[in-house]
Amino acid sequence: MAAKAYLEGFKAYEPDQMISTYAVESYVDHYDLQASLEDAQGYVFMHQEFNLPAANDFSRSFNIQSRKEQVIRDIARQYAALHIINEGYFGNSDLLKNEDTSDESISSEQIDLSSMKILGYIPPEELLKEYDTDSLLNAKAQQTKVCGADGVGSSVVTFEFNGNKYCFCFDAVQYENKWYIRRLGGDISTLLGIPNDLVGIMPIDALEKSEVEKLIVPIA
């Protein structure tokens, strides 16, 4: 449902709705910086998700702002990725890295998302047997500790746009029986081999998994 609300916000060009599907304040308030540093085995200022413990109003506000900036940046990158795929440049996601944006073959017009239709979701454990391996389960347990969450997981939601079908991958986090988006792409995206620059969005036919469409479960 978090993904459904996110994509509906995407379709309506409503960034506030998209951001509202993320864990922001709850993420900052529950995040265990010490557990994160122990997991990373080090601390380098400005090189981890949060730099200050949310110990007072200042550091909490700082972390909330940092979290929002990260969310907005990833949403913008994902919009750019969808734009590039839609323009027929799927094989060249490096376009997202280039500082030179003078390529006249890339349209500067806003893509029309009005035809977007949410198809459903795919249980990740049915899509990839690797999703339930001991190593990934251990990693999820550590992520749960770092996030101070009731649970973490990955989701794959499918949608149709401009005649093509896509999968949308993200990691989710649960606080007080409600799920939120933690980050776009995430573990399942990595396992599926989706390039980081596509930020969790991939045409279904590019996954080279013939059974994908048969696994789609409609969202109630």
Short mmCIF file of C-alpha atoms in Angstrom, two decimals:
data_model
loop_
_atom_site.label_atom_id
_atom_site.label_comp_id
_atom_site.label_asym_id
_atom_site.label_seq_id
_atom_site.Cartn_x
_atom_site.Cartn_y
_atom_site.Cartn_z
CA MET A 1 0.00 0.00 0.00
CA ALA A 2 2.96 2.31 0.61
CA ALA A 3 4.15 1.63 -2.94
CA LYS A 4 0.65 2.15 -4.32
CA ALA A 5 0.43 5.56 -2.64
CA TYR A 6 3.94 6.41 -3.87
CA LEU A 7 3.15 5.53 -7.48
CA GLU A 8 -0.18 7.37 -7.33
CA GLY A 9 1.77 10.43 -6.19
CA PHE A 10 4.24 9.84 -9.03
CA LYS A 11 1.39 9.70 -11.55
CA ALA A 12 -0.19 12.88 -10.18
CA TYR A 13 3.14 14.75 -9.94
CA GLU A 14 2.61 15.16 -6.20
CA PRO A 15 6.03 15.04 -4.53
CA ASP A 16 4.57 15.66 -1.06
CA GLN A 17 2.44 12.52 -1.38
CA MET A 18 5.48 10.53 -2.51
CA ILE A 19 7.56 11.78 0.40
CA SER A 20 4.73 10.98 2.84
CA THR A 21 5.06 7.28 2.03
CA TYR A 22 8.59 7.27 3.46
CA ALA A 23 9.64 6.77 7.03
CA VAL A 24 11.18 10.17 7.85
CA GLU A 25 10.62 11.38 11.42
CA SER A 26 9.94 7.83 12.65
CA TYR A 27 13.09 6.64 10.90
CA VAL A 28 15.22 9.34 12.52
CA ASP A 29 13.70 8.76 15.95
CA HIS A 30 14.25 4.99 15.89
CA TYR A 31 17.55 4.83 14.02
CA ASP A 32 20.34 3.27 16.11
CA LEU A 33 23.51 5.11 15.09
CA GLN A 34 25.67 2.97 17.37
CA ALA A 35 24.36 -0.25 15.78
CA SER A 36 24.98 1.27 12.36
CA LEU A 37 28.58 2.12 13.19
CA GLU A 38 29.17 -1.34 14.63
CA ASP A 39 27.77 -2.85 11.43
CA ALA A 40 29.96 -0.62 9.26
CA GLN A 41 32.91 -1.08 11.65
CA GLY A 42 33.82 2.57 11.50
CA TYR A 43 32.77 6.22 11.46
CA VAL A 44 33.71 8.78 8.84
CA PHE A 45 31.87 12.08 9.16
CA MET A 46 29.42 12.72 6.28
CA HIS A 47 29.91 9.20 4.94
CA GLN A 48 27.08 7.33 6.64
CA GLU A 49 23.33 7.67 6.57
CA PHE A 50 23.21 9.87 9.67
CA ASN A 51 26.10 11.73 11.25
CA LEU A 52 24.64 12.70 14.61
CA PRO A 53 22.63 10.80 17.21
CA ALA A 54 19.12 12.27 17.57
CA ALA A 55 19.94 13.24 21.15
CA ASN A 56 18.43 16.74 21.17
CA ASP A 57 16.21 19.02 19.09
CA PHE A 58 19.11 20.31 17.01
CA SER A 59 20.57 16.95 16.00
CA ARG A 60 17.07 15.51 15.43
CA SER A 61 16.13 18.42 13.15
CA PHE A 62 19.45 18.10 11.35
CA ASN A 63 18.87 14.40 10.72
CA ILE A 64 15.28 14.93 9.58
CA GLN A 65 16.44 17.52 7.06
CA SER A 66 19.20 15.19 5.89
CA ARG A 67 16.71 12.35 5.50
CA LYS A 68 14.30 14.50 3.48
CA GLU A 69 17.09 15.66 1.19
CA GLN A 70 18.12 12.06 0.57
CA VAL A 71 14.52 11.07 -0.21
CA ILE A 72 14.00 13.98 -2.61
CA ARG A 73 17.29 13.25 -4.35
CA ASP A 74 16.38 9.58 -4.90
CA ILE A 75 12.90 10.46 -6.19
CA ALA A 76 14.45 12.89 -8.67
CA ARG A 77 16.95 10.26 -9.80
CA GLN A 78 14.16 7.73 -10.27
CA TYR A 79 12.10 10.18 -12.32
CA ALA A 80 15.16 10.81 -14.50
CA ALA A 81 15.70 7.05 -14.89
CA LEU A 82 12.09 6.49 -15.98
CA HIS A 83 12.41 9.39 -18.40
CA ILE A 84 15.55 7.89 -19.95
CA ILE A 85 13.99 4.43 -20.23
CA ASN A 86 10.88 5.93 -21.81
CA GLU A 87 13.04 7.80 -24.34
CA GLY A 88 14.53 4.50 -25.45
CA TYR A 89 17.91 4.82 -23.74
CA PHE A 90 17.48 1.88 -21.38
CA GLY A 91 20.86 0.41 -22.28
CA ASN A 92 22.64 3.62 -21.34
CA SER A 93 21.86 4.38 -17.72
CA ASP A 94 25.28 6.11 -17.60
CA LEU A 95 23.40 9.12 -18.95
CA LEU A 96 22.35 9.71 -15.35
CA LYS A 97 25.98 10.16 -14.34
CA ASN A 98 27.10 12.49 -17.10
CA GLU A 99 27.78 16.09 -16.16
CA ASP A 100 27.39 17.07 -19.83
CA THR A 101 23.64 17.25 -20.46
CA SER A 102 23.94 18.89 -23.85
CA ASP A 103 22.95 15.74 -25.80
CA GLU A 104 20.19 17.03 -28.07
CA SER A 105 18.79 13.51 -28.51
CA ILE A 106 17.44 13.55 -24.93
CA SER A 107 14.09 15.30 -24.74
CA SER A 108 13.71 17.99 -22.09
CA GLU A 109 9.92 17.67 -22.12
CA GLN A 110 8.11 16.31 -19.07
CA ILE A 111 7.03 12.71 -19.54
CA ASP A 112 3.30 12.07 -19.42
CA LEU A 113 2.55 9.69 -16.55
CA SER A 114 -1.23 9.87 -16.92
CA SER A 115 -1.37 6.40 -18.48
CA MET A 116 0.36 4.76 -15.50
CA LYS A 117 -1.59 1.80 -14.14
CA ILE A 118 -0.59 -0.13 -11.02
CA LEU A 119 -0.81 -3.86 -11.79
CA GLY A 120 0.04 -5.48 -8.46
CA TYR A 121 2.96 -6.84 -6.47
CA ILE A 122 5.25 -9.85 -6.66
CA PRO A 123 6.21 -11.71 -3.46
CA PRO A 124 10.02 -11.44 -3.47
CA GLU A 125 10.51 -14.96 -2.14
CA GLU A 126 8.66 -16.29 -5.21
CA LEU A 127 10.64 -14.15 -7.60
CA LEU A 128 14.05 -15.06 -6.18
CA LYS A 129 14.93 -18.08 -4.11
CA GLU A 130 18.01 -16.17 -2.91
CA TYR A 131 15.70 -13.85 -0.95
CA ASP A 132 15.35 -16.41 1.84
CA THR A 133 18.99 -17.43 2.20
CA ASP A 134 20.57 -17.40 5.65
CA SER A 135 22.96 -14.59 4.71
CA LEU A 136 20.15 -12.30 3.60
CA LEU A 137 18.01 -13.17 6.60
CA ASN A 138 20.95 -12.30 8.87
CA ALA A 139 21.43 -9.03 7.00
CA LYS A 140 17.74 -8.20 7.43
CA ALA A 141 18.00 -8.90 11.15
CA GLN A 142 20.91 -6.48 11.39
CA GLN A 143 19.01 -3.88 9.35
CA THR A 144 16.05 -4.23 11.69
CA LYS A 145 18.35 -3.49 14.62
CA VAL A 146 19.94 -0.48 12.91
CA CYS A 147 16.54 0.96 11.95
CA GLY A 148 15.12 0.29 15.42
CA ALA A 149 12.17 -1.19 13.55
CA ASP A 150 9.54 -3.85 14.08
CA GLY A 151 10.63 -5.34 10.78
CA VAL A 152 12.27 -4.69 7.42
CA GLY A 153 11.71 -6.24 4.03
CA SER A 154 11.81 -5.76 0.28
CA SER A 155 8.91 -5.31 -2.12
CA VAL A 156 8.40 -5.54 -5.86
CA VAL A 157 5.41 -3.68 -7.29
CA THR A 158 4.53 -3.71 -10.97
CA PHE A 159 3.00 -0.99 -13.08
CA GLU A 160 2.25 -0.29 -16.73
CA PHE A 161 3.19 2.95 -18.42
CA ASN A 162 3.15 4.02 -22.05
CA GLY A 163 2.53 0.45 -23.21
CA ASN A 164 5.40 -1.07 -21.22
CA LYS A 165 5.37 -2.99 -17.95
CA TYR A 166 7.82 -2.21 -15.17
CA CYS A 167 8.83 -3.51 -11.78
CA PHE A 168 9.44 -1.08 -8.94
CA CYS A 169 11.70 -2.36 -6.17
CA PHE A 170 12.25 -0.85 -2.76
CA ASP A 171 13.13 -1.69 0.83
CA ALA A 172 10.45 -1.13 3.46
CA VAL A 173 10.54 -0.60 7.21
CA GLN A 174 7.79 -1.16 9.79
CA TYR A 175 7.03 1.01 12.80
CA GLU A 176 3.97 0.48 15.01
CA ASN A 177 2.29 -1.94 12.59
CA LYS A 178 2.61 0.39 9.61
CA TRP A 179 4.96 -0.08 6.68
CA TYR A 180 6.87 2.75 5.02
CA ILE A 181 9.36 3.03 2.21
CA ARG A 182 12.89 2.98 3.56
CA ARG A 183 14.83 3.36 0.31
CA LEU A 184 14.29 2.93 -3.42
CA GLY A 185 16.00 -0.01 -5.07
CA GLY A 186 17.41 -1.88 -2.10
CA ASP A 187 18.19 -5.54 -1.55
CA ILE A 188 15.75 -7.10 -4.03
CA SER A 189 16.84 -4.65 -6.73
CA THR A 190 20.46 -5.67 -6.22
CA LEU A 191 19.58 -9.37 -6.37
CA LEU A 192 17.70 -8.80 -9.63
CA GLY A 193 20.73 -7.08 -11.12
CA ILE A 194 19.01 -3.73 -11.65
CA PRO A 195 21.65 -1.01 -12.19
CA ASN A 196 21.93 1.40 -9.28
CA ASP A 197 21.34 4.33 -11.60
CA LEU A 198 17.82 3.08 -12.40
CA VAL A 199 16.92 3.44 -8.70
CA GLY A 200 14.80 0.29 -8.51
CA ILE A 201 12.80 0.63 -11.74
CA MET A 202 13.25 -1.86 -14.57
CA PRO A 203 11.22 -2.93 -17.62
CA ILE A 204 9.84 -6.40 -16.84
CA ASP A 205 11.00 -7.83 -20.15
CA ALA A 206 14.58 -6.78 -19.30
CA LEU A 207 14.64 -9.02 -16.22
CA GLU A 208 14.94 -12.10 -18.44
CA LYS A 209 12.52 -13.98 -16.21
CA SER A 210 9.67 -15.38 -18.28
CA GLU A 211 7.53 -16.19 -15.24
CA VAL A 212 7.42 -12.66 -13.80
CA GLU A 213 3.96 -11.68 -15.09
CA LYS A 214 2.48 -14.95 -13.80
CA LEU A 215 3.60 -14.04 -10.28
CA ILE A 216 1.82 -10.67 -10.12
CA VAL A 217 -0.76 -10.46 -7.33
CA PRO A 218 -3.33 -7.63 -7.67
CA ILE A 219 -3.31 -5.01 -4.90
CA ALA A 220 -6.70 -4.90 -3.20
#
